[in-house]
Short mmCIF file of C-alpha atoms in Angstrom, two decimals:
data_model
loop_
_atom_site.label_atom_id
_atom_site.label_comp_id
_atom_site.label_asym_id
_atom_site.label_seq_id
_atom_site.Cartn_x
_atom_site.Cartn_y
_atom_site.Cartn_z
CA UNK W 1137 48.44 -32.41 164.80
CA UNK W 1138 45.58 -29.96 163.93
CA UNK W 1139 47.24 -26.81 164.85
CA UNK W 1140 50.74 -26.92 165.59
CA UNK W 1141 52.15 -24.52 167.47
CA UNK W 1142 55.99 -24.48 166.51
CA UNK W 1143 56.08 -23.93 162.69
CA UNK W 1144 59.28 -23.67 160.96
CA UNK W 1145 61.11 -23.25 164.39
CA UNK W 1146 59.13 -20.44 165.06
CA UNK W 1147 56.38 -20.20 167.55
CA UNK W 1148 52.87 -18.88 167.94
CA UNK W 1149 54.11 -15.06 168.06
CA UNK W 1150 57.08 -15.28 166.10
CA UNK W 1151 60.14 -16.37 168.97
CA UNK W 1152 62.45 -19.10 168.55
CA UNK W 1153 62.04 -21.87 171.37
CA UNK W 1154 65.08 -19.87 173.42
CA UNK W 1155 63.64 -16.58 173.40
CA UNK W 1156 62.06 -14.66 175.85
CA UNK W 1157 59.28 -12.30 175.23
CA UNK W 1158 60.14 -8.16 175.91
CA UNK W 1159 60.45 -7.91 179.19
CA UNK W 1160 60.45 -3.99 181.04
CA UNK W 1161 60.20 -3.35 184.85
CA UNK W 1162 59.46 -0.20 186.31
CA UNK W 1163 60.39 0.95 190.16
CA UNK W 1164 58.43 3.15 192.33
CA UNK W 1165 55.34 3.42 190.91
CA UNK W 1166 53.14 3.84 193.38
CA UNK W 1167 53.71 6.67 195.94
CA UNK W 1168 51.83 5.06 199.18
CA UNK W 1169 53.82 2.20 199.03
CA UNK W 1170 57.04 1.27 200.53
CA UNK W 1171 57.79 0.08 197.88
CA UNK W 1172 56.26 -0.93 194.22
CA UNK W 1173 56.94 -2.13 190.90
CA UNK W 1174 55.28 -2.92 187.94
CA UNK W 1175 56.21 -5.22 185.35
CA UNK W 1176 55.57 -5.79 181.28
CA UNK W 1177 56.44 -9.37 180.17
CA UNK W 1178 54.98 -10.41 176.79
CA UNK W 1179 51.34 -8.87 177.24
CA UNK W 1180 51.26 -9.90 180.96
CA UNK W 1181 50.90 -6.37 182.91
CA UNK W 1182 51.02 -6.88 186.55
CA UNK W 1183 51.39 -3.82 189.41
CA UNK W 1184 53.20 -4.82 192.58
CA UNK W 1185 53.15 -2.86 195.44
CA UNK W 1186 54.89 -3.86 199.23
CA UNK W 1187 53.52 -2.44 202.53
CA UNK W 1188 55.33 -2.99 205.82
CA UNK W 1189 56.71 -4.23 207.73
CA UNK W 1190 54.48 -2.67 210.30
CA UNK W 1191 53.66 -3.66 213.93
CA UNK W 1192 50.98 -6.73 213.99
CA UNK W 1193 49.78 -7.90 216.98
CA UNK W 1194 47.20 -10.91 214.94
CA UNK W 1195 47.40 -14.02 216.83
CA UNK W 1196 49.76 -16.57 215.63
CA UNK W 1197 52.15 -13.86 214.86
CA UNK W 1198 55.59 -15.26 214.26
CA UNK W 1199 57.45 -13.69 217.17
CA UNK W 1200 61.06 -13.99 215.94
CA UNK W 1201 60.55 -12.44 212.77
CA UNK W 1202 58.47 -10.41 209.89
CA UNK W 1203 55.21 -12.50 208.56
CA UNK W 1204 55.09 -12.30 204.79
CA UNK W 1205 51.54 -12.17 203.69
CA UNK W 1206 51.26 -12.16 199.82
CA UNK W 1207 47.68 -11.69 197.31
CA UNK W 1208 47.92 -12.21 194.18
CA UNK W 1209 44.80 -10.85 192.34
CA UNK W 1210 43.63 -10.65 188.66
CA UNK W 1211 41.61 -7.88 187.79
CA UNK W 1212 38.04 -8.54 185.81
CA UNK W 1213 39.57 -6.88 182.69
CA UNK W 1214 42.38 -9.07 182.83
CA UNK W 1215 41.42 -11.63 180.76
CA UNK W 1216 39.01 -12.11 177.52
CA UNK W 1217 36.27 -12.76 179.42
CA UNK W 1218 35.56 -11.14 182.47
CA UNK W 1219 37.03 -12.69 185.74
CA UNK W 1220 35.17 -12.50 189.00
CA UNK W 1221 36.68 -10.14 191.60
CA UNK W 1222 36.60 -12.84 194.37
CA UNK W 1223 39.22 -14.27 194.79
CA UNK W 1224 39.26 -17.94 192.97
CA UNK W 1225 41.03 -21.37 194.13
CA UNK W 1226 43.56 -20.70 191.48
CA UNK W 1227 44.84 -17.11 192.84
CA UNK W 1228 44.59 -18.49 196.72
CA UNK W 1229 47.29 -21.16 195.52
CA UNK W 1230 49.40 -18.67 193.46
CA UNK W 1231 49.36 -16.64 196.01
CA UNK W 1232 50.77 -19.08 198.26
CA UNK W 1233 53.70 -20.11 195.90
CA UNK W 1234 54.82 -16.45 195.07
CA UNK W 1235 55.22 -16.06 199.02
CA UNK W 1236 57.34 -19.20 198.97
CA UNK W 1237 59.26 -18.41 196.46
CA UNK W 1238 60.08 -15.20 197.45
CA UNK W 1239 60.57 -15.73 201.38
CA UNK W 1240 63.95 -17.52 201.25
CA UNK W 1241 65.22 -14.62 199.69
CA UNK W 1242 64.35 -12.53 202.22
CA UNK W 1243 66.10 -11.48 205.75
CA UNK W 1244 62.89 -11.25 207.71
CA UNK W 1245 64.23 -11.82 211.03
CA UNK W 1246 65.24 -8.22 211.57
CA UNK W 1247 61.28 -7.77 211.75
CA UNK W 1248 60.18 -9.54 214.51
CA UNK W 1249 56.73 -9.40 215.10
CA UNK W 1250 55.76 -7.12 212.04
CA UNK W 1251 53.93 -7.77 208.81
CA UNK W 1252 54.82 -7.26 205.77
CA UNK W 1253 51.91 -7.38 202.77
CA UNK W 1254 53.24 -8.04 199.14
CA UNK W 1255 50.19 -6.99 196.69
CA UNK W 1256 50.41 -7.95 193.28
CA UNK W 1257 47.52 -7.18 191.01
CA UNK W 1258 47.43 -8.63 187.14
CA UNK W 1259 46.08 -6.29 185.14
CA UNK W 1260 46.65 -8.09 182.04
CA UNK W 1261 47.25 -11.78 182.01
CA UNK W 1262 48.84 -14.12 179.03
CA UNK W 1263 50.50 -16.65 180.50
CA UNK W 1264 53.33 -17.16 182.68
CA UNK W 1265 51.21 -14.17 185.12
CA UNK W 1266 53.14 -15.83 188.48
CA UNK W 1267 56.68 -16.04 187.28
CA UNK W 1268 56.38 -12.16 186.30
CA UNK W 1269 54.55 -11.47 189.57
CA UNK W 1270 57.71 -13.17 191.68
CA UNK W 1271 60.33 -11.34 189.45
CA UNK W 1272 58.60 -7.89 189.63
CA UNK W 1273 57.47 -8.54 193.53
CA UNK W 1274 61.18 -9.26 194.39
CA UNK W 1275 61.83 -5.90 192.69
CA UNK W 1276 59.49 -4.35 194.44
CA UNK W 1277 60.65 -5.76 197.45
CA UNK W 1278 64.15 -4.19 197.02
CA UNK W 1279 62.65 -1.22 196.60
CA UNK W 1280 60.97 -1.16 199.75
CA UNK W 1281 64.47 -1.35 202.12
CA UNK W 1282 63.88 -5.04 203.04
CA UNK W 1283 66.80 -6.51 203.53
CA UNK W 1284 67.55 -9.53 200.93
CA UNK W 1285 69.77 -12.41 199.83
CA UNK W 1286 69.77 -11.88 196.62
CA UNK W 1287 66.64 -10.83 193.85
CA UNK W 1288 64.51 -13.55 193.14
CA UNK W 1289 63.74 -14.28 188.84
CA UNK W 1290 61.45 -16.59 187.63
CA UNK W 1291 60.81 -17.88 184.27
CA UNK W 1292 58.45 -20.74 182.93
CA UNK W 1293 59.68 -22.89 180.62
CA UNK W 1294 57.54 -26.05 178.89
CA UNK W 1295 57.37 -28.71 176.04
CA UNK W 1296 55.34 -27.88 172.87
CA UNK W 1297 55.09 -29.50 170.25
CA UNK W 1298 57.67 -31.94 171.68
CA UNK W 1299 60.00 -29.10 171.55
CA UNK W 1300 61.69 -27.42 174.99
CA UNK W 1301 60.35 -24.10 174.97
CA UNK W 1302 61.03 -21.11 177.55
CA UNK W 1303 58.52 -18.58 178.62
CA UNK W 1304 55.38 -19.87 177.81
CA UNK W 1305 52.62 -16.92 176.73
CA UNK W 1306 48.61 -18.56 177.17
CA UNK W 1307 48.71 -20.54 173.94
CA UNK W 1308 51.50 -22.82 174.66
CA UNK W 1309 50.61 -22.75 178.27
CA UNK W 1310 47.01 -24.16 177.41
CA UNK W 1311 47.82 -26.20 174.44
CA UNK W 1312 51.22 -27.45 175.66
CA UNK W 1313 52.33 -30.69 176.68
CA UNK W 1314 53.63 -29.19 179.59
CA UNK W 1315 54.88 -25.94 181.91
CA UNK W 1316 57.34 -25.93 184.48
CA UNK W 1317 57.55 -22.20 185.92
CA UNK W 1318 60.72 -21.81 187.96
CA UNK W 1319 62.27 -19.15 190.50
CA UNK W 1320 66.03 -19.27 191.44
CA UNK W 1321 68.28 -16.95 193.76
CA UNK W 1322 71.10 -17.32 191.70
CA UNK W 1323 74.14 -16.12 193.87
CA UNK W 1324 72.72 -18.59 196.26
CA UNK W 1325 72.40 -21.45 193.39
CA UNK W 1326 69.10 -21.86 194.53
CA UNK W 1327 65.53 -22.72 193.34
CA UNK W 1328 62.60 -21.51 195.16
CA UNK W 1329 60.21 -22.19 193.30
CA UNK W 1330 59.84 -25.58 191.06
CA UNK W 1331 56.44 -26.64 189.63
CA UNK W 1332 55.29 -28.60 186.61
CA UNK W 1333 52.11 -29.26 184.92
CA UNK W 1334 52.74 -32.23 182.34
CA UNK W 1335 54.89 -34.55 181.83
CA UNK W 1336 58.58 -34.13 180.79
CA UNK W 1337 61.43 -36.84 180.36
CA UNK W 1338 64.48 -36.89 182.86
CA UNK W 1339 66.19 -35.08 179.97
CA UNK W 1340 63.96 -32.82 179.20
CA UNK W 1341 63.61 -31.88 182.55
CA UNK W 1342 67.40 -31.21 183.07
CA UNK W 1343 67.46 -29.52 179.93
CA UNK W 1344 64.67 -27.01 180.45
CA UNK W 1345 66.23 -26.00 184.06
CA UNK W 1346 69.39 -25.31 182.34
CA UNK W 1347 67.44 -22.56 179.56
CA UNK W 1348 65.64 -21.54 181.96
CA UNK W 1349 68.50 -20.87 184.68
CA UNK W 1350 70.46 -19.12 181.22
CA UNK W 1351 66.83 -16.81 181.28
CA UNK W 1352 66.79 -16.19 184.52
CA UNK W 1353 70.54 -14.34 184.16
CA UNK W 1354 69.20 -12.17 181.79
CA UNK W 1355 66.29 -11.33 183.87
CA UNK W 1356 68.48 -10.79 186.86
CA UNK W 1357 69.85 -7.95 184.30
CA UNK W 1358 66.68 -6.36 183.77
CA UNK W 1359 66.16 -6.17 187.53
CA UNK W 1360 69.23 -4.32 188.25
CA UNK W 1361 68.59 -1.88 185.42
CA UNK W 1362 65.33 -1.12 186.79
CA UNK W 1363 66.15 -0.45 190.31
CA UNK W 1364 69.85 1.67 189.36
CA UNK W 1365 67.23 3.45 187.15
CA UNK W 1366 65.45 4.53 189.79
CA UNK W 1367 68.26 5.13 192.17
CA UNK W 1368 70.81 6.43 190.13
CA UNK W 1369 68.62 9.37 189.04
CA UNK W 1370 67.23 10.06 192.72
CA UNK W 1371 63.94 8.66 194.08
CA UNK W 1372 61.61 11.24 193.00
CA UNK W 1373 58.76 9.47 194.88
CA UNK W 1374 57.64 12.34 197.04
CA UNK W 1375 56.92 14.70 193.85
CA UNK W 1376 54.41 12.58 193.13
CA UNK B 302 83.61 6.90 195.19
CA UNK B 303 80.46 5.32 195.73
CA UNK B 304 78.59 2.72 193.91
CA UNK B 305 75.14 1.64 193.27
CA UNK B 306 73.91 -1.68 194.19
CA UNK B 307 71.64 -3.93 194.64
CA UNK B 308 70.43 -7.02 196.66
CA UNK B 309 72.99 -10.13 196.46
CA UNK B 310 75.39 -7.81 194.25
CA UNK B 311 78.77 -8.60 195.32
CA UNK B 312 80.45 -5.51 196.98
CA UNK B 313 83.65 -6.62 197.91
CA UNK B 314 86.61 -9.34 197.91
CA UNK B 315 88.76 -10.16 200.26
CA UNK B 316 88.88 -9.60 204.13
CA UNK B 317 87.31 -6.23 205.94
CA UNK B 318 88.00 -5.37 209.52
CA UNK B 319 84.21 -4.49 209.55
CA UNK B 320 81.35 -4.64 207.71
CA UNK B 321 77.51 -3.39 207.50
CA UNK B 322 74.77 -4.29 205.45
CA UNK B 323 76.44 -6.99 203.86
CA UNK B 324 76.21 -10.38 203.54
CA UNK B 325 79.46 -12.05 204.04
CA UNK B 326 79.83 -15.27 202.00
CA UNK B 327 83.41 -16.54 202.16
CA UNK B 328 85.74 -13.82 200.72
CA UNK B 329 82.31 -11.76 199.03
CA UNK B 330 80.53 -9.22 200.62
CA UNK B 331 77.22 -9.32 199.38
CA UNK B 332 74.48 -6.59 199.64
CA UNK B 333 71.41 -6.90 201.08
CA UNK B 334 70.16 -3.76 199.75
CA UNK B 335 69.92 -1.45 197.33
CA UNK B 336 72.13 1.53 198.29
CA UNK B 337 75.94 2.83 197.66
CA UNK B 338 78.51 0.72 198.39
CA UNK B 339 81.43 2.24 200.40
CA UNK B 340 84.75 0.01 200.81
CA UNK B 341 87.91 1.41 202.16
CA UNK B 342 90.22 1.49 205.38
CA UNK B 343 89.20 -1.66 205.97
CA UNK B 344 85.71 -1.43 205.76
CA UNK B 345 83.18 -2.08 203.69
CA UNK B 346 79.65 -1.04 203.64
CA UNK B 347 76.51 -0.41 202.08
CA UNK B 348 74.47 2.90 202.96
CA UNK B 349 70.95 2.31 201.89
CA UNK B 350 68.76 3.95 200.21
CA UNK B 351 65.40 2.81 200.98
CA UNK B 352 63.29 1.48 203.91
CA UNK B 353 61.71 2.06 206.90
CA UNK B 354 63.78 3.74 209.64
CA UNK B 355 65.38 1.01 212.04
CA UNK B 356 65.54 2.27 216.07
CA UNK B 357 68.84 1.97 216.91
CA UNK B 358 70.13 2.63 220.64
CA UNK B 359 71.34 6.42 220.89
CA UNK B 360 69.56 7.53 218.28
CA UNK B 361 67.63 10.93 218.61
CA UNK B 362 64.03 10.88 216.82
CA UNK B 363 61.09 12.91 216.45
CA UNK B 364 58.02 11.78 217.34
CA UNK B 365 54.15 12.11 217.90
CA UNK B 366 52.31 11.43 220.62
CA UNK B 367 49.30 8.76 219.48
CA UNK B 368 48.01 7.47 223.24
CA UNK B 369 48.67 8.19 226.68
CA UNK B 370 47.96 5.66 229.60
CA UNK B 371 48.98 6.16 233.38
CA UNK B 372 52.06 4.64 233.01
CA UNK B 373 53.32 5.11 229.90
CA UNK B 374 52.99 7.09 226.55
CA UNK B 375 52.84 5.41 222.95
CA UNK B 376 54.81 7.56 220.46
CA UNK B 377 54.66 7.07 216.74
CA UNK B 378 58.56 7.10 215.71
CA UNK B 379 57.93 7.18 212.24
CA UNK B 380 59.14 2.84 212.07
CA UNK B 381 57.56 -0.70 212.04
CA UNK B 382 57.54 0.08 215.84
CA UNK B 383 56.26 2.57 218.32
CA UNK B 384 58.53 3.78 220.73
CA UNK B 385 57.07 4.29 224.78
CA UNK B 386 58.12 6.84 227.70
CA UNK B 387 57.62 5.56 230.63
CA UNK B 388 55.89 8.06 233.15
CA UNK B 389 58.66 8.14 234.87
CA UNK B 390 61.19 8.96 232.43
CA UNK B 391 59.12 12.58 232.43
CA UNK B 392 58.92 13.02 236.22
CA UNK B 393 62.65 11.73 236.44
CA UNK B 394 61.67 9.85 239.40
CA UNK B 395 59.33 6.68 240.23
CA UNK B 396 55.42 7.79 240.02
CA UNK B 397 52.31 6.86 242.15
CA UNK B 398 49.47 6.76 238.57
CA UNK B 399 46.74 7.37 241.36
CA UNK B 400 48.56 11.00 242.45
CA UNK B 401 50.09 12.01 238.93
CA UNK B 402 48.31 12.35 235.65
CA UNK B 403 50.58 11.59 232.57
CA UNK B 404 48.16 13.76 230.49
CA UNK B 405 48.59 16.91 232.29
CA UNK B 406 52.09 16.55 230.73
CA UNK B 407 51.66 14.79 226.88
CA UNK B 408 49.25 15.16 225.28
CA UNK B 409 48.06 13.19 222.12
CA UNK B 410 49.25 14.74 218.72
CA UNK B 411 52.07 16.39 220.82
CA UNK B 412 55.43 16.10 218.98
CA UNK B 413 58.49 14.94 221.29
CA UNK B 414 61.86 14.46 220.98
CA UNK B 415 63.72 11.79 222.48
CA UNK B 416 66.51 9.27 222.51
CA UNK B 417 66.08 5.79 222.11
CA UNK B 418 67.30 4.18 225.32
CA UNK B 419 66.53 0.87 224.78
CA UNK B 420 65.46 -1.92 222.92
CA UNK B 421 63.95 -4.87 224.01
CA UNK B 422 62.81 -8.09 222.32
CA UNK B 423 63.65 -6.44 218.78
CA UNK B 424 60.75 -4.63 218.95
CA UNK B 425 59.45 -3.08 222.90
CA UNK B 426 61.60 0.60 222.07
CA UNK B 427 61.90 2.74 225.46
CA UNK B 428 62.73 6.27 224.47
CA UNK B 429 64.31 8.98 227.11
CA UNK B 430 62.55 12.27 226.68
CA UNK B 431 65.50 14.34 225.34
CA UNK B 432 65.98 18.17 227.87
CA UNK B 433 63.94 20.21 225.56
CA UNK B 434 61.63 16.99 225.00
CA UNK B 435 58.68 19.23 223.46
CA UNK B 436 59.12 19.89 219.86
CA UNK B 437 57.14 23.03 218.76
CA UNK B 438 57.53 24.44 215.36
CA UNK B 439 55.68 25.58 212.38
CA UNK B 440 55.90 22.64 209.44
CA UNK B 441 56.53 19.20 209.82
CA UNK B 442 58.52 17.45 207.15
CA UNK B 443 58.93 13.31 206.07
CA UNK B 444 61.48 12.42 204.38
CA UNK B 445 63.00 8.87 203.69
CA UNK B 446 64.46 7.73 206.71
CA UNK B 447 67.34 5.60 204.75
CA UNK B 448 68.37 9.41 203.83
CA UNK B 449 67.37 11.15 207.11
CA UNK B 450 71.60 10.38 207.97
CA UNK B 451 72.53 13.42 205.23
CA UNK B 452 71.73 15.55 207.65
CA UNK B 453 70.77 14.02 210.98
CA UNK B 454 74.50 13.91 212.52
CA UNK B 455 75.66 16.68 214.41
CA UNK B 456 78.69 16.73 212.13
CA UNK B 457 76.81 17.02 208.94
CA UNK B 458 77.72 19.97 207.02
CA UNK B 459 74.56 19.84 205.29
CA UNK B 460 72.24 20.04 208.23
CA UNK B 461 74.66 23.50 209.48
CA UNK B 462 74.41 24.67 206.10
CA UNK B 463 70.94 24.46 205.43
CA UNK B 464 70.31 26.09 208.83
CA UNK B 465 72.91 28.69 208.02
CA UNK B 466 71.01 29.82 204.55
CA UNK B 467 67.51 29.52 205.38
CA UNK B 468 67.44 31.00 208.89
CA UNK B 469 65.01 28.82 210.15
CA UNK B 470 64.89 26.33 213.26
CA UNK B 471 65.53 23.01 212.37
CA UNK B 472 65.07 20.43 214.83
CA UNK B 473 65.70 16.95 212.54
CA UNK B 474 64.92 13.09 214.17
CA UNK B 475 66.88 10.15 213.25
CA UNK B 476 63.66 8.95 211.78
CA UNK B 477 63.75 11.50 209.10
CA UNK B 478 60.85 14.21 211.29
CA UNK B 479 62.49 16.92 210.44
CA UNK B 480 60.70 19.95 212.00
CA UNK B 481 60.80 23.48 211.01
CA UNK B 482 59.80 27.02 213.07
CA UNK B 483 60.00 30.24 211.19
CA UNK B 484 57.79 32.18 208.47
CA UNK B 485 56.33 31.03 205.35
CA UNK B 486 59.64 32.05 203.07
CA UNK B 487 62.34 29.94 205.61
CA UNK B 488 59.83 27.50 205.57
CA UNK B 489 59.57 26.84 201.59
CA UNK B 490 63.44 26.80 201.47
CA UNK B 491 63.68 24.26 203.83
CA UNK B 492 61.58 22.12 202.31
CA UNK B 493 63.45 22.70 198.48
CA UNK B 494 66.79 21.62 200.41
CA UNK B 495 64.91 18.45 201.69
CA UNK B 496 63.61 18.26 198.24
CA UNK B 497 67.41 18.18 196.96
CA UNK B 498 68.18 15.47 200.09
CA UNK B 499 65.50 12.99 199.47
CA UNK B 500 66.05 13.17 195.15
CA UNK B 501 69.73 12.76 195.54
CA UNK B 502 71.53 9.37 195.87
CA UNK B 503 74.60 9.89 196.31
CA UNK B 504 76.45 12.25 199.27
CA UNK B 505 78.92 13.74 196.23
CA UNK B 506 77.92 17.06 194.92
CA UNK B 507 75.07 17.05 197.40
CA UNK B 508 76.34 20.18 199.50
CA UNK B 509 77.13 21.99 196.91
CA UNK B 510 73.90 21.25 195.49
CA UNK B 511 72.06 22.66 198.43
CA UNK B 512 73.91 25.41 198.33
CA UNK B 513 73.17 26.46 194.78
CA UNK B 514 69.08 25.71 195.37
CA UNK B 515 69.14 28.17 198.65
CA UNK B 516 70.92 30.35 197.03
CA UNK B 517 68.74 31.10 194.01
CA UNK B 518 65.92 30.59 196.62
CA UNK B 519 67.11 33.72 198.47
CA UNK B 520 67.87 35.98 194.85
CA UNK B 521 64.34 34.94 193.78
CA UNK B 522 62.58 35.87 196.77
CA UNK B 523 64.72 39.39 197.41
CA UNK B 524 64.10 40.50 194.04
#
């Protein structure tokens, strides 16, 4: 191995395997939305912001419920080098999985007929960008009044170095042997979102649910501080 | 005493007569919003605190006229939805369109205030013009419709109170419109009681918290 990435049972910036990087979420941060979030995990520093549900009248509108419509965007100055604004193959299908993972989570049918837009905008990516988009978006969500299941936390976890790992940042997630980023609801013991690049044993696999399920508590924590923050002290949003 | 929660916190064990806002999930009552949680005398409940305003049948709202067709008027309620009087809901009888014009009456930009009558398909919400159906004042106020019910019942001590201090006319929508007639100084402490409505969460300590901003409101202004 040329450069390993786990050395002495610590990794690239200094966390055990179990750790997860400083996490901090923010509520109402943005005054035109209905509601927004914005979300620090690691050096990943993504803006969410929820409009809706308002009246749509698009053909192919679902008529029995809200249609959740999600873009997921990285800025150019979000990575090293500069990132086209279009929007690339990559953020069409990321896009795609954060609505999935967040619409079972979400009581939509009390919409029908309306729209409801979830924005999420990376301003600085490093790795594990979609799991912090779902977890801040679901926050964001909350904050907007729509009514919900339960929050929705997501968390990546990965083999490096032949070692279980959780919350990947860009090294591992390049480097790794592989990344399995996963979203649960969990007073509904549910997963909604499940993907893996990689391979991993049956084991492994088990195993790496399990720390990341343990993660994904903790999260669930940081979730509910940040909206009780808000909403404890008043929402302030209209001195803005 | 209230508590704060949030989505898929569990309110409440055991078995409620009623129940709003919640998720019921065998014995738990589960929240589907953030908001205060309210369980007692058999009920449990969770007021919310954020959202868009959701018509409800009997409801009295504030809105603004945004197009007018023969038939029927299309009034912004302030919602995911736009509420409609029908022409003849104004006329209080059935209308020929080719003998009566429904903009010699509305007009668009025109405030109104009506009550929801009803609502069809979730979404189609028919609104009765309410007697004095054509709001005039001098300010318009927002605030958040999930706290619009501080002051929007007709019992609400706040809503008498804040009439009762500022001397202003208050005409206040369901929706959270709230709309305001009177001079510059009634108008200003008005809006500092909203102010105090939309930054509080919780109901406790919130009249009494009106009652000291107005208050200093009227010594700083007299002196």
């Amino acid at each position: 191995m040329e450069n390993p990435l786990i050395v002495n049972g610590k990794r690239t910036d200094g966390r055990s395997p179990t750790e997860l990087r400083p996490l901090k979420i923010d509520v109402g941060i943005i005054k035109n939305a209905a509601g927004s979030s914005y979300i620090e995990h690691g050096k990943n520093k993504i803006i969410v912001a929820i409009y809706g549900p308002r009246d749509s009248h698009r053909y192919g509108m679902n008529i029995e419920r809200a249609t959740l419509r999600c873009r997921y965007h990285m800025s150019p100055f979000s990575t090293e080098e500069r990132k086209s604004p279009q929007p690339s193959r990559r953020e069409i299908e990321i896009s795609k999985v954060i609505r999935d993972a967040l619409e079972p989570s979400l009581i939509l049918e009390n919409f029908p007929k309306t729209m409801i837009d979830v924005f999420v905008e990376v301003l600085q990516s490093d790795g594990g960008s979609r799991s912090a988009s779902i977890t801040a978006a679901s926050v964001a969500l909350a904050d907007a009044g729509i009514p919900m299941k339960d929050l929705v936390e997501a968390v990546a976890v990965g083999k490096v170095d032949g070692t279980l790992v959780l919350d990947l940042n860009d090294i591992e997630d390049k480097e790794g042997e592989s990344d399995m980023p996963v979203a649960f609801m969990l007073n509904e013991n549910k997963v909604t979102l499940l993907q893996m690049d990689g391979k991993m044993t049956v084991e492994e696999f088990k195993a790496g649910l399990m720390m990341a399920m343990e993660a994904a508590k903790k999260i669930k924590e940081i979730q509910k501080e940040a909206l009780a923050k808000k909403y404890s002290k008043g929402d302030r949003k209209n001195d803005a | 005493m209230s508590k704060l929660v949030v989505p898929g916190e569990v309110v409440a064990k055991g078995n409620f007569r009623s129940w709003s806002n919640v998720l019921k999930k065998g014995e738990e009552y589960l929240s589907i919003f953030v908001g205060k949680a309210e369980v007692g005398g058999g009920r449990v409940r969770v007021v919310r605190l954020s959202g868009p305003y959701i018509p409800k049948v009997g409801d009295f709202v504030i809105g603004m006229v945004t197009d007018v067709q023969p038939l029927a008027a299309t009034i912004d309620i302030n919602s995911y939805v736009n509420g409609y009087i029908m022409a003849n809901a104004f006329f209080k009888r059935r209308i020929d369109p080719s003998r009566f014009d429904l903009s010699k009456k509305v007009n668009l930009g025109d405030l109104i205030a009506a009550k929801v009558q009803r609502i069809e398909r979730g979404k189609d919400v028919y609104l009765q013009p309410d007697q004095k159906w054509k709001v005039e004042g001098d300010a318009v106020f927002y605030i958040s419709p999930a706290k619009a019910h501080y002051i929007y019942t007709s019992r609400s001590r706040i809503s008498s109170k804040i009439k009762e201090l500022t001397g202003a006319e208050i005409r206040l929508g369901a929706n959270g419109v709230v709309v305001v007639k009177g001079d510059l100084k009634k108008i200003e402490m008005v809006k500092r009681a909203l102010d105090v409505v939309e930054s509080k969460y919780d109901l406790n300590g919130l009249y009494n918290e009106i009652i000291k901003v107005l208050s200093k409101d009227g010594e700083s202004t007299d002196s």
